[in-house]
Tab-separated table of C-alpha atoms and ligand atoms in Angstrom:
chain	number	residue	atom	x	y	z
A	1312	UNK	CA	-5.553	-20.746	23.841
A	1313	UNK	CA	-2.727	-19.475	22.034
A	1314	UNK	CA	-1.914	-15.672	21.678
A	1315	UNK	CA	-2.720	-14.210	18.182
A	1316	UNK	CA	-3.026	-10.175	17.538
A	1317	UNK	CA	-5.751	-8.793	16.231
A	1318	UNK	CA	-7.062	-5.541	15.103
A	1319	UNK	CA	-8.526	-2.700	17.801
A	1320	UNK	CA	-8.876	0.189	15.788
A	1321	UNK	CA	-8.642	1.347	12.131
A	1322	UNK	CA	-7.939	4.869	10.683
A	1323	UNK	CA	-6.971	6.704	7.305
A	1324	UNK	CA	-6.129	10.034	6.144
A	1325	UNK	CA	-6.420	11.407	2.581
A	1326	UNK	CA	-5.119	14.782	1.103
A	1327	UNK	CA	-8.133	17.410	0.462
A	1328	UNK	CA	-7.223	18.143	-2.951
A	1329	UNK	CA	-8.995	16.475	-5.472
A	1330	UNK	CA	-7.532	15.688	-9.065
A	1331	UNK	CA	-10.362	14.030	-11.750
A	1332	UNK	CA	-9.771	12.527	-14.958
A	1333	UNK	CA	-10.578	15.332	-16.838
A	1334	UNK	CA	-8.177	17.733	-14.701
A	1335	UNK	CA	-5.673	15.051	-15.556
A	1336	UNK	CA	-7.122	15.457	-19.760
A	1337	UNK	CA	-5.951	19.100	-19.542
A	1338	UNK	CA	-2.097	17.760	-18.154
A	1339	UNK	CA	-1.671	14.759	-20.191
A	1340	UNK	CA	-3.118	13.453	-23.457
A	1341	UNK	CA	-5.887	11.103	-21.940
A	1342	UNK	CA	-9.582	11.035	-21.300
A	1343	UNK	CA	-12.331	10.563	-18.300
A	1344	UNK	CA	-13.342	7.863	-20.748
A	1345	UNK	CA	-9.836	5.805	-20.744
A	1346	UNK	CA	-9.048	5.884	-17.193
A	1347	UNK	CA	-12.398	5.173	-16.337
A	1348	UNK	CA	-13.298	2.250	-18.744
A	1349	UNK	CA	-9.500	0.806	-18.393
A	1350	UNK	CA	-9.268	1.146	-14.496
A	1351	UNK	CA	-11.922	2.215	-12.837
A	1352	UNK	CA	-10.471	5.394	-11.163
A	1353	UNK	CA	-12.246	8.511	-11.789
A	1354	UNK	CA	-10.720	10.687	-9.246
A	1355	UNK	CA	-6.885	10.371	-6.979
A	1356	UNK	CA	-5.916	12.734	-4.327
A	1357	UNK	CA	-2.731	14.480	-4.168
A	1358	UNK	CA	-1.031	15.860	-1.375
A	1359	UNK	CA	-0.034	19.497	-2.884
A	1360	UNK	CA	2.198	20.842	0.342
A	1361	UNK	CA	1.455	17.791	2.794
A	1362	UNK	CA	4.135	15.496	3.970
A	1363	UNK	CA	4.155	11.657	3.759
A	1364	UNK	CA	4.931	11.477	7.732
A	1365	UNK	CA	1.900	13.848	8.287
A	1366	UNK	CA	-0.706	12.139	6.428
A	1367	UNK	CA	0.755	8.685	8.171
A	1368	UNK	CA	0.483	10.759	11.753
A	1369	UNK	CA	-3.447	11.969	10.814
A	1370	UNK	CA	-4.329	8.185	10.397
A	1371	UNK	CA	-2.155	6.926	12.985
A	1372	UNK	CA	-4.124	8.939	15.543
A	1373	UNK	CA	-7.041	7.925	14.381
A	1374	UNK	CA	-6.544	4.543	14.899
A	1375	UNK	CA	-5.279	4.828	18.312
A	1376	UNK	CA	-8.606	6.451	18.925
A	1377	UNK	CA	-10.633	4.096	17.735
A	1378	UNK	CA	-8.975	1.175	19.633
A	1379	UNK	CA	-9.870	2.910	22.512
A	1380	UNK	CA	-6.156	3.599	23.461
A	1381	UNK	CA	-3.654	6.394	24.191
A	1382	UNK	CA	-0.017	7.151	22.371
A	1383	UNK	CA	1.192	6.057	25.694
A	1384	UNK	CA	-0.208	2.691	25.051
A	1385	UNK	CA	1.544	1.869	22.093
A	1386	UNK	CA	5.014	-0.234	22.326
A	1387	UNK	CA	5.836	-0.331	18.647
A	1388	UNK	CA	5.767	1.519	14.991
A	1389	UNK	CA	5.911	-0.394	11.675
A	1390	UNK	CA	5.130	1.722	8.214
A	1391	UNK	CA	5.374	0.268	5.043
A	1392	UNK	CA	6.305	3.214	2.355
A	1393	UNK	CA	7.962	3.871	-0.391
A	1394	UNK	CA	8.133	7.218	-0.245
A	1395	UNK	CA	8.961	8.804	3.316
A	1396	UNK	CA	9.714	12.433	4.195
A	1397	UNK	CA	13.594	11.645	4.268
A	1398	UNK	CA	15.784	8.785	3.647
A	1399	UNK	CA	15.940	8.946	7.672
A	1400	UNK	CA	14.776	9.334	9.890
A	1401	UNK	CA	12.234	7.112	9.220
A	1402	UNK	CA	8.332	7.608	8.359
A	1403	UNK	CA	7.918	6.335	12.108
A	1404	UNK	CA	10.542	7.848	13.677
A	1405	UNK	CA	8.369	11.238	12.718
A	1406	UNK	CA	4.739	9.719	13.848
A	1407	UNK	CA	6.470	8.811	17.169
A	1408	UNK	CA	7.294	12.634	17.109
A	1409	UNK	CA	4.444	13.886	15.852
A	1410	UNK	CA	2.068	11.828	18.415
A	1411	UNK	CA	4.073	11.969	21.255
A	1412	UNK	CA	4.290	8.725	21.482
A	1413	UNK	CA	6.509	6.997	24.602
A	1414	UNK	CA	10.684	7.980	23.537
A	1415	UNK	CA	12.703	4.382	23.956
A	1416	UNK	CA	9.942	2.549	21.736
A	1417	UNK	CA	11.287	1.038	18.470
A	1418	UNK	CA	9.970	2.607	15.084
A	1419	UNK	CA	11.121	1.912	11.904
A	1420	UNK	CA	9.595	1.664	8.182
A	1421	UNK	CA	9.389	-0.629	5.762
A	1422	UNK	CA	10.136	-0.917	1.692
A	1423	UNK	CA	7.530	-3.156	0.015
A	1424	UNK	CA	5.767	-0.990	-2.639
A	1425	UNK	CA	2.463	-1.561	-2.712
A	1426	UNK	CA	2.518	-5.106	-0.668
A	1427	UNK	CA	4.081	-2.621	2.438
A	1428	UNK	CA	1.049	-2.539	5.027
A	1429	UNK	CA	0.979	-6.300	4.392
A	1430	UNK	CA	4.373	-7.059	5.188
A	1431	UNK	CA	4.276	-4.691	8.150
A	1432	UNK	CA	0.834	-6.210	9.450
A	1433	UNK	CA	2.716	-9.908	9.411
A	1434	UNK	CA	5.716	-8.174	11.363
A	1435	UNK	CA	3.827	-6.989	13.731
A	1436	UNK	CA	2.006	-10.044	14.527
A	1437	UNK	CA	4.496	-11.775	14.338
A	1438	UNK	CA	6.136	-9.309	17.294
A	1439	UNK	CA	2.752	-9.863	19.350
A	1440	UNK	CA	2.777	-13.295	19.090
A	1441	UNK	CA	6.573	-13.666	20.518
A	1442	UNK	CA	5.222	-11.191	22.983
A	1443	UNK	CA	7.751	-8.480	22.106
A	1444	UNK	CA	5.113	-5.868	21.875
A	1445	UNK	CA	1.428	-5.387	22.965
A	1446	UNK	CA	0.024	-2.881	21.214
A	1447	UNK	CA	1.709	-2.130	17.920
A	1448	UNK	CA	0.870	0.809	15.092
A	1449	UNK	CA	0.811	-0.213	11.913
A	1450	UNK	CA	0.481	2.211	8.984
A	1451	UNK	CA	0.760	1.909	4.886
A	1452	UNK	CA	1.130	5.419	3.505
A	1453	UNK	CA	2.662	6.792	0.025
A	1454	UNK	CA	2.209	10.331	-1.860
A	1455	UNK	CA	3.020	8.674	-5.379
A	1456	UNK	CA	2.028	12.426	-6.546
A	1457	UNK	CA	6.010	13.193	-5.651
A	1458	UNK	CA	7.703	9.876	-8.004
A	1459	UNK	CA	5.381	9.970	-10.705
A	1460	UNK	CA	5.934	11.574	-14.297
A	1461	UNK	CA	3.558	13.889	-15.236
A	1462	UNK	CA	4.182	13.707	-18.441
A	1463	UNK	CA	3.513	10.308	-18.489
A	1464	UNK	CA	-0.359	9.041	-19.398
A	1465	UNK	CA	0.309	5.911	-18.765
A	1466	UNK	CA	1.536	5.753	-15.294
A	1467	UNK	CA	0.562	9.398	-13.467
A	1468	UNK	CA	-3.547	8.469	-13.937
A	1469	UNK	CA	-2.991	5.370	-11.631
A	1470	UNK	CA	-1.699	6.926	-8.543
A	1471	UNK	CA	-2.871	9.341	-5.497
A	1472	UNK	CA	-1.886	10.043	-2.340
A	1473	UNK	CA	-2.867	8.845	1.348
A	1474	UNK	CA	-2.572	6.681	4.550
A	1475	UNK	CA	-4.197	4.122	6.351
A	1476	UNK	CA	-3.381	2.709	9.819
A	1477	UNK	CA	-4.226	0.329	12.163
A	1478	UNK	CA	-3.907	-0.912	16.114
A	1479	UNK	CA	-2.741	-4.619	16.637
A	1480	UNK	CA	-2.893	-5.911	19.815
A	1481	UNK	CA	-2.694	-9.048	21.544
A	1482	UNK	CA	-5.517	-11.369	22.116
A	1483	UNK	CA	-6.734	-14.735	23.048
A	1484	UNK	CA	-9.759	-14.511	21.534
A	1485	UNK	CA	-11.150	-16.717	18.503
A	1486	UNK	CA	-10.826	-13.774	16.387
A	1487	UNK	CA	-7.681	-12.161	14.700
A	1488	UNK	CA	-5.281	-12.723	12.245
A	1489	UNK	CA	-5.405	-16.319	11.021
A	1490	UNK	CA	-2.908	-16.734	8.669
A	1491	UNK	CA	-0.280	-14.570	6.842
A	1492	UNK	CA	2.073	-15.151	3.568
A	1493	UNK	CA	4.340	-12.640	2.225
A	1494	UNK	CA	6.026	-13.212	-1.319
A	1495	UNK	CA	8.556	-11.710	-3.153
A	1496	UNK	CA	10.537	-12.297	-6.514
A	1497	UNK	CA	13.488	-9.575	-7.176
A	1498	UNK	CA	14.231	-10.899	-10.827
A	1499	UNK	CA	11.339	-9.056	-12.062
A	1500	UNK	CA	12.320	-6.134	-10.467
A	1501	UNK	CA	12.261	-4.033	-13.972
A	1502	UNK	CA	8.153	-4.084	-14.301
A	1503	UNK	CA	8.124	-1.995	-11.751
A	1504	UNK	CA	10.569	0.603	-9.657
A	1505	UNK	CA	11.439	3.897	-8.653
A	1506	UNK	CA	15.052	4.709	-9.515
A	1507	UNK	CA	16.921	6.955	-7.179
A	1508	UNK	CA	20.621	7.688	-8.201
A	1509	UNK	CA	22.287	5.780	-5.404
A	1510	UNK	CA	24.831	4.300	-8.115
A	1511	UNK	CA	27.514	7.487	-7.744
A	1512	UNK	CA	29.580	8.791	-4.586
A	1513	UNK	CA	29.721	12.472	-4.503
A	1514	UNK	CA	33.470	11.500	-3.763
A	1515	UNK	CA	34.027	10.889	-7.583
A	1516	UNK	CA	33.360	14.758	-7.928
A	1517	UNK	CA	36.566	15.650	-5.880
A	1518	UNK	CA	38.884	12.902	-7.758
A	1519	UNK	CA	38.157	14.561	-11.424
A	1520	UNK	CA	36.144	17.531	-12.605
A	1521	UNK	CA	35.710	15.755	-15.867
A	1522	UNK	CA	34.349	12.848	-13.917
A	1523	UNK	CA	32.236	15.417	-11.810
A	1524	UNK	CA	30.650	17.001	-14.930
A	1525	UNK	CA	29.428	13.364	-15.719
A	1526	UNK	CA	28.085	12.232	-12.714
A	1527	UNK	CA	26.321	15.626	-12.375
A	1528	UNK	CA	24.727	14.490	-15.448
A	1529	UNK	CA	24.096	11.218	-14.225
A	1530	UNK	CA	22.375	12.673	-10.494
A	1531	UNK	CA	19.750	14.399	-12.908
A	1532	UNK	CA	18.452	11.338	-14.596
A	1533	UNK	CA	15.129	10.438	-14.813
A	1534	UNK	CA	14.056	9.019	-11.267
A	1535	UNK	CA	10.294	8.845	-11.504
A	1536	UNK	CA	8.296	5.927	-11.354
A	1537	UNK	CA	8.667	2.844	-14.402
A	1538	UNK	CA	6.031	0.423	-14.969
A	1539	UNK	CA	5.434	-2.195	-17.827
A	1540	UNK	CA	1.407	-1.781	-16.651
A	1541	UNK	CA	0.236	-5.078	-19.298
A	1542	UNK	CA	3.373	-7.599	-17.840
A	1543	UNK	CA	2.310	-6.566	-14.190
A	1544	UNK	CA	-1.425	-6.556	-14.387
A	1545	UNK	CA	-1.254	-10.524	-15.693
A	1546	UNK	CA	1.588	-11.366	-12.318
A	1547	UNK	CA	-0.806	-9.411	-9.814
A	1548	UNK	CA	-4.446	-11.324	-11.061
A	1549	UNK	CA	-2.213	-14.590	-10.655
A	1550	UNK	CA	0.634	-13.722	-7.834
A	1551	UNK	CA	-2.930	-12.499	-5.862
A	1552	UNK	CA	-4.975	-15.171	-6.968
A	1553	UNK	CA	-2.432	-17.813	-5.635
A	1554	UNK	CA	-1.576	-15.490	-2.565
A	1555	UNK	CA	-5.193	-15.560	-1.391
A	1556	UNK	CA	-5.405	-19.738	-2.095
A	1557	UNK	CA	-2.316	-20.415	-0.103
A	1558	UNK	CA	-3.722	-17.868	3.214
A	1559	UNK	CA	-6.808	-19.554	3.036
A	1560	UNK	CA	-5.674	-22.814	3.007
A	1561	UNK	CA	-3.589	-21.948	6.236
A	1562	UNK	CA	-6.221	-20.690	7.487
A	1563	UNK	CA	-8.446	-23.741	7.025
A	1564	UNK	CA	-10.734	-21.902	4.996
A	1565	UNK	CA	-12.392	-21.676	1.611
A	1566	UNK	CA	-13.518	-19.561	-0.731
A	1567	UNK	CA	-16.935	-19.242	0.412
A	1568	UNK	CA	-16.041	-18.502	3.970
A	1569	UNK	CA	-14.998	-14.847	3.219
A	1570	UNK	CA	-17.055	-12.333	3.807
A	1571	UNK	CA	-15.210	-9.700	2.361
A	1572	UNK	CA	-11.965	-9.245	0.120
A	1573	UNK	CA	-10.144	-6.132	0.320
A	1574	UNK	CA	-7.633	-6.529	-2.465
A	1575	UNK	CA	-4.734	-4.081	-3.358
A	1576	UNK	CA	-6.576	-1.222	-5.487
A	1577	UNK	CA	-4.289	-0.880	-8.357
A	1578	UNK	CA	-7.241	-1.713	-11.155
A	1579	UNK	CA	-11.147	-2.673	-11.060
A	1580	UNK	CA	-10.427	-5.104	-14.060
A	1581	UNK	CA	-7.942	-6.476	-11.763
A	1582	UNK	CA	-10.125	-6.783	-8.517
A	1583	UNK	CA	-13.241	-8.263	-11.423
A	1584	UNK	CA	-10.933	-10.697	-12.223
A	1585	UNK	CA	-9.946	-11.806	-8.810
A	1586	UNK	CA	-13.428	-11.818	-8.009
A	1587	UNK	CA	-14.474	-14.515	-10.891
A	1588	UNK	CA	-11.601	-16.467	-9.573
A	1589	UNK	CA	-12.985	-17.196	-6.556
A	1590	UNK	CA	-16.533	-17.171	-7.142
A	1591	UNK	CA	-17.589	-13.827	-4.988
A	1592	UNK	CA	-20.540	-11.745	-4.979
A	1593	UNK	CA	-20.072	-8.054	-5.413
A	1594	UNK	CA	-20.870	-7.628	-1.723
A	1595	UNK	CA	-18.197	-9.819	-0.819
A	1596	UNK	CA	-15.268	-7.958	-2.228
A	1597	UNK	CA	-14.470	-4.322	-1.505
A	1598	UNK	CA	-13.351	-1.285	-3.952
A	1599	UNK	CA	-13.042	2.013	-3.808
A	1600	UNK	CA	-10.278	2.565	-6.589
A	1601	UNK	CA	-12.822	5.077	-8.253
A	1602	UNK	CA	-12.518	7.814	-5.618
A	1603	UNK	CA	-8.592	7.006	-4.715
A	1604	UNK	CA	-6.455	5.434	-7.264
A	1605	UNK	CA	-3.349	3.596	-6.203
A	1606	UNK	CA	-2.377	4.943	-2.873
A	1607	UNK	CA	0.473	2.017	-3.126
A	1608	UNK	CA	1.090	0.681	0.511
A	1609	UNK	CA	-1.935	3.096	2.064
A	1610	UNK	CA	-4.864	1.411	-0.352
A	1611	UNK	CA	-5.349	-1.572	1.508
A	1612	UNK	CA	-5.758	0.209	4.992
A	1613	UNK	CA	-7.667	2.928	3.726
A	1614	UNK	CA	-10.154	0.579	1.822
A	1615	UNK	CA	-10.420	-1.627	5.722
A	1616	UNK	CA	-11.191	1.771	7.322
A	1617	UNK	CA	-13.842	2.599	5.046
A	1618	UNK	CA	-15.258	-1.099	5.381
A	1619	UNK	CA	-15.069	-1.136	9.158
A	1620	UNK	CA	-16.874	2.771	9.311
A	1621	UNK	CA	-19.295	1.685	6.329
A	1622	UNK	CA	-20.421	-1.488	8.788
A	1623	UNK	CA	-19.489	-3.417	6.002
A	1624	UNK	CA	-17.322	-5.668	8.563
A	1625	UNK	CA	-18.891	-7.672	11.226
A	1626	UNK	CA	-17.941	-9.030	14.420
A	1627	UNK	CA	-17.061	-12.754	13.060
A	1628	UNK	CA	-16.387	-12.075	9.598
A	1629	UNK	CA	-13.482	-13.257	7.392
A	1630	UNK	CA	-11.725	-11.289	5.609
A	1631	UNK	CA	-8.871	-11.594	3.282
A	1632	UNK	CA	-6.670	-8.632	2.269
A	1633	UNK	CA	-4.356	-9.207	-0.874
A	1634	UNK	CA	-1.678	-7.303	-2.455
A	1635	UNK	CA	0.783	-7.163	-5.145
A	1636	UNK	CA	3.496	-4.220	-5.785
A	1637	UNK	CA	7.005	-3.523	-6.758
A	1638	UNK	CA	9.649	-5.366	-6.050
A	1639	UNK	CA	8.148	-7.103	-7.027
A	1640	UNK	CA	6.249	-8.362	-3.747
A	1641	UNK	CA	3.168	-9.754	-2.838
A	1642	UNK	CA	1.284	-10.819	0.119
A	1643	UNK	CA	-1.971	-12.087	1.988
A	1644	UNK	CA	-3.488	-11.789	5.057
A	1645	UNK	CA	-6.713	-13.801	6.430
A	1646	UNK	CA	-8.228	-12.299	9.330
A	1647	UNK	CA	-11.148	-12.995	11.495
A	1648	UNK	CA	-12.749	-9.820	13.039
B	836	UT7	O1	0.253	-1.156	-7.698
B	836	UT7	C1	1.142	-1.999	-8.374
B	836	UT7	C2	0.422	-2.852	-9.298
B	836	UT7	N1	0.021	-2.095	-10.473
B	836	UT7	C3	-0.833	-2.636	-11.281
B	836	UT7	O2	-1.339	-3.687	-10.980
B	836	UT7	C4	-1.154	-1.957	-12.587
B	836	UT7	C5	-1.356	-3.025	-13.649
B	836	UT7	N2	-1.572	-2.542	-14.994
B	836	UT7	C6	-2.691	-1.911	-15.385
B	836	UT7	O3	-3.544	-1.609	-14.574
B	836	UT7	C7	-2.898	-1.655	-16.855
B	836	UT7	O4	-1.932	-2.352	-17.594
B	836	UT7	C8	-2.849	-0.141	-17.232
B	836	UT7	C9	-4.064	0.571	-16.683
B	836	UT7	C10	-1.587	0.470	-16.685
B	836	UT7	C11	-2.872	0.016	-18.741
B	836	UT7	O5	-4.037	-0.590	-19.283
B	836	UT7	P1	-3.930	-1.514	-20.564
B	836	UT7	O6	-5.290	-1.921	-20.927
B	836	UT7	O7	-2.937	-2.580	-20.240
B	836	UT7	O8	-3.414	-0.497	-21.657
B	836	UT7	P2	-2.079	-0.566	-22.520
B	836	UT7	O9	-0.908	-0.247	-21.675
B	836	UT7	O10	-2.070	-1.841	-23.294
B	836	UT7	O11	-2.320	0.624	-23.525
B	836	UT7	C12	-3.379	0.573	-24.485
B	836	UT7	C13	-3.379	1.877	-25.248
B	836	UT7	C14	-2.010	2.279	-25.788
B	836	UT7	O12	-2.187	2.882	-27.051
B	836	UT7	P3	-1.927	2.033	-28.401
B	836	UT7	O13	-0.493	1.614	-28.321
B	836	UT7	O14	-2.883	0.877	-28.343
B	836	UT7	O15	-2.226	3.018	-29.460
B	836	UT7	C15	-1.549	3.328	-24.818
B	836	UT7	O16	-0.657	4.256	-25.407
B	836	UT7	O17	-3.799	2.939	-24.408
B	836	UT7	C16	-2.846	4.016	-24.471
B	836	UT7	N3	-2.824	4.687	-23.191
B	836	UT7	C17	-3.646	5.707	-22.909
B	836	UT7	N4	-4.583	6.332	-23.619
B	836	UT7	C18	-5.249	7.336	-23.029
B	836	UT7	C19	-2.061	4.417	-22.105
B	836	UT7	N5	-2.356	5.245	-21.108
B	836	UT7	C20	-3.346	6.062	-21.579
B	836	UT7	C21	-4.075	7.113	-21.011
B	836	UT7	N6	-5.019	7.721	-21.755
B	836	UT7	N7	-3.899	7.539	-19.741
């Protein structure tokens, strides 16, 4: 039997603070009503003081617990965010740190918005399965709360804070991950991004002062987070919808093998839609936008946590996990548990 990698423990982590829609009503000019009817969040957490690498190391821990291993099992660290601590070191660089995880391991993050966990969860199998690692962590975290605009209603209601992580490890077992496709198109990169002002060398400063007192200018510009929210809800129902057909297929499955979707949790009318697509009970597809929002790369792991602790995953089950984010990117994986 071949070697595949499969999942041996799940975990999240969430900021304490809670933010509702009517906290948000007294920040912004917007109502319970809106954000509930138009996205189905009603609440987002936000990590006032915490740290992205924190949050990542609280779920990370978790994980490793729950696969019934020790930090001196694991052999590898993948996180997908968008938003780490520091531009390095890395997100996983810090949880290796933080965990005291085995020095000499490799560790490194990964940029893929809100696809991120995705694209790290193929990397890593893809690691087991050329047996370069055994046991690898795999996290998806993002505070949002720190690249949003608060000023703007139509973007800063979406978003909240938090981490997910999981254990993959080697097996030869029937169960696992079956299939895996990852997707990207940078052309449409404008629906969605996070500027950062990496377009001017400090070195300009020294050359002129008049050039200095321009660029200055220029390294105050707007960086939070842009979205065109109608263009990208219409890519993610498709990009997901066609993500999830091509994983199944490779998979050898249909439709009506899954026994539960955990889709990116970016918008119920989004997650509705998928579900009419592909014919799905509401027991068979998983949400819990209402008490998160958008936790970007963490919403997919934190949703599988909650479905593994809620017993809402069974030994045998299929599941598919879909994304779509920035980048843009996309991805889906099909997994056997
Ligand atoms: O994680 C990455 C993937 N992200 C996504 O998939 C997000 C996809 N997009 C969406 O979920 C939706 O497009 C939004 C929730 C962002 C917006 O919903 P919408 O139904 O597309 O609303 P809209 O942008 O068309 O805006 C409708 C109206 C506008 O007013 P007018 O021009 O009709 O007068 C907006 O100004 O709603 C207004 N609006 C708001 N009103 C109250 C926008 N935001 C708010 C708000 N509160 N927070």
């Amino acid at each position: 039997m071949t070697l595949k990698s499969k999942i041996l423990g799940t975990g999240s982590a969430l900021p304490k603070k809670i933010i509702t829609n009517d906290d948000l009503s007294k920040v912004v000019d917007t109502t319970d009503e809106w954000i509930s009817s138009r996205t189905g969040i009603r609440e987002r957490r936000i990590a006032l003081d915490g740290k992205t690498s924190e949050l990542a190391a609280r779920a990370a821990k978790e994980a490793i617990k729950a696969a019934g291993l020790s930090a001196k099992d694991i052999d590898l660290v993948i996180t997908g965010t968008v938003t780490p601590d520091m531009a390095f070191p890395s997100t996983s660089c810090f949880v290796q740190l933080e965990l005291g995880l085995r020095a000499g391991i490799p560790a490194f993050d990964l940029s893929a918005a809100c696809s991120g966990f995705l694209y790290a969860l193929d990397v890593a199998d893809n690691f087991i399965r050329s047996k370069s690692a055994k046991n690898v962590l795999v996290i998806g975290v993002d505070l949002f709360s720190k690249i949003v605009d608060w000023k703007d209603r139509s973007t800063c209601v979406l978003f909240g804070d938090g981490a997910g992580a999981v254990v993959l490890g080697a097996t030869k077992s029937k169960a696992g991950i079956l299939s895996s496709k990852l997707f990207s198109d940078g052309r449409k990169w404008e629906l969605l991004y996070s500027p950062q002002d990496k377009n001017r060398t400090p070195f300009e400063d020294v050359k002129s002062k008049a050039k200095s007192a321009k660029n200055s200018k220029d390294s105050t510009s707007d960086s939070t987070l842009k979205m065109k929210g109608n263009e990208i809800f219409k890519l993610a129902v498709r990009s997901m919808g066609s993500a999830v057909s091509e994983a199944l297929k490779e998979a050898r499955l249909k439709p009506s093998d899954i026994s539960l979707l955990i889709p990116h949790q970016a918008n119920n009318r989004i997650i509705k839609a998928m579900q009419q697509r592909l014919k799905l009970s509401d027991a068979q597809v998983f949400s819990n936008i209402e008490k998160y929002g958008n936790t970007s790369a963490a919403s997919i792991p934190i949703a599988l946590d909650e479905a593994v602790k809620s017993g809402r995953v069974k030994r045998g089950n299929n599941l598919i996990l879909v994304a779509f984010g920035g980048g843009l990117t996309w991805a889906s994986t099909v997994i056997k548990w």
